[in-house]
Short mmCIF file of C-alpha atoms in Angstrom, two decimals:
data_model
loop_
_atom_site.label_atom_id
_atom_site.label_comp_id
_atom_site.label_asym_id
_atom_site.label_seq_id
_atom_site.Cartn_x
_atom_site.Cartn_y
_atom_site.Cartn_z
CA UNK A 1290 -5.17 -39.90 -56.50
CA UNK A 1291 -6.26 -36.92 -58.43
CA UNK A 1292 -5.49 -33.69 -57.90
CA UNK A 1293 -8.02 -30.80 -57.35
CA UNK A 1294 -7.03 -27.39 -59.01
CA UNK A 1295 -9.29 -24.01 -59.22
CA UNK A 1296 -7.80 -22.42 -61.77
CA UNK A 1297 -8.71 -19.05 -63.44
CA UNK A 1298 -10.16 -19.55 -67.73
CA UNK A 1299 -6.59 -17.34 -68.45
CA UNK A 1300 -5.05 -20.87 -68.45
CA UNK A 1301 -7.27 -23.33 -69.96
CA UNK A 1302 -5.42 -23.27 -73.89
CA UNK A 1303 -2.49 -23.69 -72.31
CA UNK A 1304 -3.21 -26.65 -70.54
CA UNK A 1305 -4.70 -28.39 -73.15
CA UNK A 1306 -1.27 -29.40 -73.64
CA UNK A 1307 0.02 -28.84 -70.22
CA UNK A 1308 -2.21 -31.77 -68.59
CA UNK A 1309 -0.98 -34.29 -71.45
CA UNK A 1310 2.51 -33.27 -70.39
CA UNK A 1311 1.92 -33.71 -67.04
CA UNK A 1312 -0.22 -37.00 -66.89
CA UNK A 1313 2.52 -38.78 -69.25
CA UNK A 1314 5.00 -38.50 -66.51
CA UNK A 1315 2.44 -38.35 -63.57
CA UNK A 1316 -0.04 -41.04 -64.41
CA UNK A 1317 -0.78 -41.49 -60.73
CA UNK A 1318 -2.15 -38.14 -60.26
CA UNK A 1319 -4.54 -36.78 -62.85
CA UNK A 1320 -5.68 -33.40 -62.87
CA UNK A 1321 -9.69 -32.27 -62.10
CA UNK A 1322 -9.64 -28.72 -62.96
CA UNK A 1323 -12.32 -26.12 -62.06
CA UNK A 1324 -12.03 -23.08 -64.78
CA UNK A 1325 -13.43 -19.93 -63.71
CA UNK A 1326 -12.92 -16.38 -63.57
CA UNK A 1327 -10.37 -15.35 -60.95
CA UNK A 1328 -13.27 -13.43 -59.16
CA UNK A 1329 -15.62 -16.49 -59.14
CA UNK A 1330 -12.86 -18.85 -57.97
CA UNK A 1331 -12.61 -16.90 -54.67
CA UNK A 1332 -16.41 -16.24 -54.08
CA UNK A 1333 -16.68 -20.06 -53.81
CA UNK A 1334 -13.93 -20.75 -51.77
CA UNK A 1335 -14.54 -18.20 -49.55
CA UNK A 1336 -18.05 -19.72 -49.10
CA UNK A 1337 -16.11 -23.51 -48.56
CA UNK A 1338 -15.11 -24.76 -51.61
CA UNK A 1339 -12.45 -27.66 -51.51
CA UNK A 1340 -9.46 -28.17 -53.48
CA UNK A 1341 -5.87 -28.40 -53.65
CA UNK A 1342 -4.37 -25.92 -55.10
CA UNK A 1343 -5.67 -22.39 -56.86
CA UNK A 1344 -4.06 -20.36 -59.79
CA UNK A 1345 -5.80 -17.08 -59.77
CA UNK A 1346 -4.85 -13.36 -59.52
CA UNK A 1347 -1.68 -12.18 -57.88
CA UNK A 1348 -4.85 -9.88 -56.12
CA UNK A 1349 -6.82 -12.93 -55.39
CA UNK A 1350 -4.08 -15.37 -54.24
CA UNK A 1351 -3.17 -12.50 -52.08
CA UNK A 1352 -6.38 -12.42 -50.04
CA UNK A 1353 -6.43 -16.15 -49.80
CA UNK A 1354 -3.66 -16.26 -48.40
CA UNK A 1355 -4.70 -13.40 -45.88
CA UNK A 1356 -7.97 -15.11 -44.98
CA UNK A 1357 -5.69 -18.36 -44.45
CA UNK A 1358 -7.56 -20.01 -47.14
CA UNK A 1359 -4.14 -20.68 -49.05
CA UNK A 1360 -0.60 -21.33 -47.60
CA UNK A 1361 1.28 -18.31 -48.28
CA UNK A 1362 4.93 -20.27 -48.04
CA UNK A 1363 3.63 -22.68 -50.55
CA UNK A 1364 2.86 -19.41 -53.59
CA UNK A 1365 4.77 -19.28 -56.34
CA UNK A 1366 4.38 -17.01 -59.31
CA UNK A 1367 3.25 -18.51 -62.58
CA UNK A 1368 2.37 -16.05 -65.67
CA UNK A 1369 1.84 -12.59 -66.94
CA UNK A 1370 -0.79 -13.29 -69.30
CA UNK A 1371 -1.37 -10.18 -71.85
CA UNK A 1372 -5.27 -8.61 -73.43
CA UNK A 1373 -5.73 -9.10 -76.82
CA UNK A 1374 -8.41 -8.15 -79.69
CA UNK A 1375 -10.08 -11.17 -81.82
CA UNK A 1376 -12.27 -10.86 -84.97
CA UNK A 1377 -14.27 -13.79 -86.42
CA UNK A 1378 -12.02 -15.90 -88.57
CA UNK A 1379 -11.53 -14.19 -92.22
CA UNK A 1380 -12.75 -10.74 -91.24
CA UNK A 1381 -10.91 -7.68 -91.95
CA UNK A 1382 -8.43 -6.95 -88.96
CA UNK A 1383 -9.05 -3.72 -86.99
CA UNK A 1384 -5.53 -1.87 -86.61
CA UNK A 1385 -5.09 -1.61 -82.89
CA UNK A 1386 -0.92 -0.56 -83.69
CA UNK A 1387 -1.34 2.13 -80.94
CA UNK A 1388 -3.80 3.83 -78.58
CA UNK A 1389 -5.72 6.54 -81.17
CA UNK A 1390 -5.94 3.22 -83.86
CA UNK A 1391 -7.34 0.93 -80.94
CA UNK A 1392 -10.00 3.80 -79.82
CA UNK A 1393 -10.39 4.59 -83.83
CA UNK A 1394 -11.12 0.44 -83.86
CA UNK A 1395 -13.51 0.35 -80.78
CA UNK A 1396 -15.70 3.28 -82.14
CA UNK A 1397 -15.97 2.01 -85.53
CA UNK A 1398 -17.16 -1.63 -84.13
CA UNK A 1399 -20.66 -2.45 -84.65
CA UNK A 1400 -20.48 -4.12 -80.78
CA UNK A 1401 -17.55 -5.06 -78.72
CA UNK A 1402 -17.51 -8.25 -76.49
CA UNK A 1403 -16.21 -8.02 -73.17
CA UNK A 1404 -16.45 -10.02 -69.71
CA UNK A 1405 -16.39 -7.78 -66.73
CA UNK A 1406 -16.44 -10.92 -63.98
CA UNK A 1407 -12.46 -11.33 -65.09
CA UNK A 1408 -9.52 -9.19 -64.22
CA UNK A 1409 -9.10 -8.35 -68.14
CA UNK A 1410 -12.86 -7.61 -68.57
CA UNK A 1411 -12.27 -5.45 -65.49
CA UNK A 1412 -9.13 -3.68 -66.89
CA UNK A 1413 -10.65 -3.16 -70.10
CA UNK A 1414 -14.02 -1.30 -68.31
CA UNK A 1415 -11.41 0.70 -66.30
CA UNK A 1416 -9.68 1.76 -69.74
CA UNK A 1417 -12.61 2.51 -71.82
CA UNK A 1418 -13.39 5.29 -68.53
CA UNK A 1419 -9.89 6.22 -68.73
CA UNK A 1420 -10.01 7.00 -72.72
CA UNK A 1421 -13.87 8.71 -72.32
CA UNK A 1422 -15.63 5.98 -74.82
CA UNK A 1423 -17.47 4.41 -72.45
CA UNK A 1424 -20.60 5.32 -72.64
CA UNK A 1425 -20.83 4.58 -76.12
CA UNK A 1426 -18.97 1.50 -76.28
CA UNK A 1427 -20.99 0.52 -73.56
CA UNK A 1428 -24.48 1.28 -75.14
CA UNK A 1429 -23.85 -1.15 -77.70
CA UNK A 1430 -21.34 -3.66 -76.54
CA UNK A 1431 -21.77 -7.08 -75.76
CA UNK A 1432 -21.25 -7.16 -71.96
CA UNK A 1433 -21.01 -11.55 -70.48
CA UNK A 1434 -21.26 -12.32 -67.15
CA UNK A 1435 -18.48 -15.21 -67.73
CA UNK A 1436 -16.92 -17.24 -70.22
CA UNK A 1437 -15.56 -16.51 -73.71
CA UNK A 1438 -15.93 -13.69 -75.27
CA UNK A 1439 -14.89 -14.67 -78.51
CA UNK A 1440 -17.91 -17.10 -78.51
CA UNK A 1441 -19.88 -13.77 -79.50
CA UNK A 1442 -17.81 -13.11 -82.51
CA UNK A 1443 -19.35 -16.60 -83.96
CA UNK A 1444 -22.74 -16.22 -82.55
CA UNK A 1445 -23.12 -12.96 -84.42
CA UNK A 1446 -23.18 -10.41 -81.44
CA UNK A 1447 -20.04 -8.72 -81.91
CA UNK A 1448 -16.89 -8.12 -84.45
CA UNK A 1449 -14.66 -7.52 -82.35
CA UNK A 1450 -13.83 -9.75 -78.63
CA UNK A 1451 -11.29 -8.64 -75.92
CA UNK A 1452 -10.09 -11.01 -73.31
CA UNK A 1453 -6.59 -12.44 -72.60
CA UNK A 1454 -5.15 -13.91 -75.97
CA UNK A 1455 -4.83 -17.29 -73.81
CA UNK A 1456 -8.90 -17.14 -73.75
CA UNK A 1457 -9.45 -16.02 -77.17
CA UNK A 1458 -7.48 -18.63 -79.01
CA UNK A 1459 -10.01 -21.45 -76.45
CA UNK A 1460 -12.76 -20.65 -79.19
CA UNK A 1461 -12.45 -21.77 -82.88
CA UNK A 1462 -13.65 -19.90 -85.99
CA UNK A 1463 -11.79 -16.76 -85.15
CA UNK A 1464 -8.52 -14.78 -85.70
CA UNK A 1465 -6.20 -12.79 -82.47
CA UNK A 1466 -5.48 -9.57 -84.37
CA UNK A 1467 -3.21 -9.16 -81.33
CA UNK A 1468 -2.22 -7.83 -77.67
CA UNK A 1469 -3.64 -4.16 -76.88
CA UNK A 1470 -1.13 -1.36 -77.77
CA UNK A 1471 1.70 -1.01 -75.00
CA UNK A 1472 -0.59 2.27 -74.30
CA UNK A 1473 -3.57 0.16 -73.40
CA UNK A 1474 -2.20 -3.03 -72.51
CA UNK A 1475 -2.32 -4.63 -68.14
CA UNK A 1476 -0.80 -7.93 -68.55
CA UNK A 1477 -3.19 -10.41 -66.37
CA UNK A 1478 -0.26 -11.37 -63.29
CA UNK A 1479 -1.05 -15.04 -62.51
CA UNK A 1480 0.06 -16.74 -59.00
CA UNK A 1481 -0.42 -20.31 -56.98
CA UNK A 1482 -0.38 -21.79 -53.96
CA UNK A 1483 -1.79 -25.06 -51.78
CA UNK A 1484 -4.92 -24.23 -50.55
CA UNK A 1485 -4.82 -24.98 -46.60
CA UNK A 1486 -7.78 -27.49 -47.68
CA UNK A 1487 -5.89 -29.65 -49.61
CA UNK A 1488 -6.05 -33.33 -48.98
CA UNK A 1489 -3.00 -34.25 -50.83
CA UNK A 1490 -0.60 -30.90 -49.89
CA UNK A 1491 3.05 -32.57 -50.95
CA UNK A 1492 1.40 -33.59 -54.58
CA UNK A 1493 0.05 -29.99 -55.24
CA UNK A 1494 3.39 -28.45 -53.57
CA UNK A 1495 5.25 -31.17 -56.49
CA UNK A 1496 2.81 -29.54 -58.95
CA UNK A 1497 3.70 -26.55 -58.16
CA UNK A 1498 7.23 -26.98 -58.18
CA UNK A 1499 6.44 -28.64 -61.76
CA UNK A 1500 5.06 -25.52 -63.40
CA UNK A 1501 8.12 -23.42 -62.73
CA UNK A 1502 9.54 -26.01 -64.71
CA UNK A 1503 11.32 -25.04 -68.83
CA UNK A 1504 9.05 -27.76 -70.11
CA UNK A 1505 5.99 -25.66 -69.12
CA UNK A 1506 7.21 -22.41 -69.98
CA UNK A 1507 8.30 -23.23 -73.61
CA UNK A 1508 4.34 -24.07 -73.34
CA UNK A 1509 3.02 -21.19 -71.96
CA UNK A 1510 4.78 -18.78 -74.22
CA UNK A 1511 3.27 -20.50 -77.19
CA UNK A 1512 0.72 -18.28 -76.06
CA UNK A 1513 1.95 -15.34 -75.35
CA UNK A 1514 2.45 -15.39 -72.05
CA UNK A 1515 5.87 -15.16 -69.77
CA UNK A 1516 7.13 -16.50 -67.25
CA UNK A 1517 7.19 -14.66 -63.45
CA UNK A 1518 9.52 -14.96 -61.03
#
């Protein structure tokens, strides 16, 4: 039977690979994954959604669990997932080696791409307030609802997209320049649990169990993410 999974976009390169791992030794039980922002994930299963299991937000998992929407004693922690600059592929990298490069960068951009629906979008709004380049930044940027925001580095809208690297490296025709400066940087802190929902609970709990698993972290830090515990 398959297996229902909200997960939040932070994941989706990863388990490009992940899935095929899992439905070689699982062919019983393929995976139907929902990929949204972390933010969008619980809007809609706060407002009924079904599934059986959620990776979001240490935040978000939190409140599910609260509400009773998730089972707390099923959570396990999964990845800190770092924020990372992209340029379209074969353009000059911006240095970003440390904070006064990265604001240097961001000024000097004709528009920066940014999503402010997920957490990264909403760390890197926080940090442009924090480092007083809004407002500028801001009048010319290239604010998305959702998705990719390295999809506006090949459209033309920007030259420089900020997301987590996992995100970036989902769209082709572009280059990571790298993670933000230590200065700048909020790792994205990734958690999951059974949602109380779930129609098959001791397959997602297995899953679960599964991505704690050395196979799937030698995956996930292909890119750039590590492990929590």
């Amino acid at each position: 039977m398959t297996l229902h999974i909200y997960s939040a976009l932070a994941l989706s390169a990863p388990f490009n690979t992940v899935i095929d791992v899992w439905q070689s030794a699982h062919p019983d039980t393929p995976l139907a994954i929902r990929w949204h922002p972390s933010t969008v994930i619980e809007q809609q299963l706060n407002q009924g959604a079904e599934a059986d299991v959620v990776i979001a937000t240490v935040d978000t998992v939190n409140r599910l669990i609260d509400k009773g929407i998730a089972d707390g004693s099923s959570r396990i922690e999964v990845v800190d997932s770092p924020i990372g600059v992209a340029v379209l592929a074969g353009a000059v990298a911006p240095d970003i080696s440390n904070l006064d490069r990265l604001i240097a960068s961001l000024l000097a951009a004709r528009s920066v791409a940014w999503s402010e629906a997920g957490a990264s979008g909403v760390w890197f709004s926080r940090l442009l307030k924090q480092l007083n380049i809004d407002e500028p930044l801001r009048a010319r940027g290239t604010v998305i609802p959702a998705g990719f925001t390295a999809e506006q580095l090949v459209n033309g809208n920007a030259d420089l997209a900020v997301q987590q690297i996992s995100e970036l490296l989902m769209v082709e025709g572009i280059d990571v320049v790298g993670p933000l400066p230590p200065e700048a940087q909020q790792p994205i802190s990734l958690s999951a649990a059974v949602l109380t929902c779930a129609q098959q609970p001791e397959r997602a709990s297995a899953f679960l169990a599964w991505l704690k698993t050395s196979a799937v972290t030698d995956i996930f830090n292909q890119f750039g993410m590590q492990r929590r515990d």
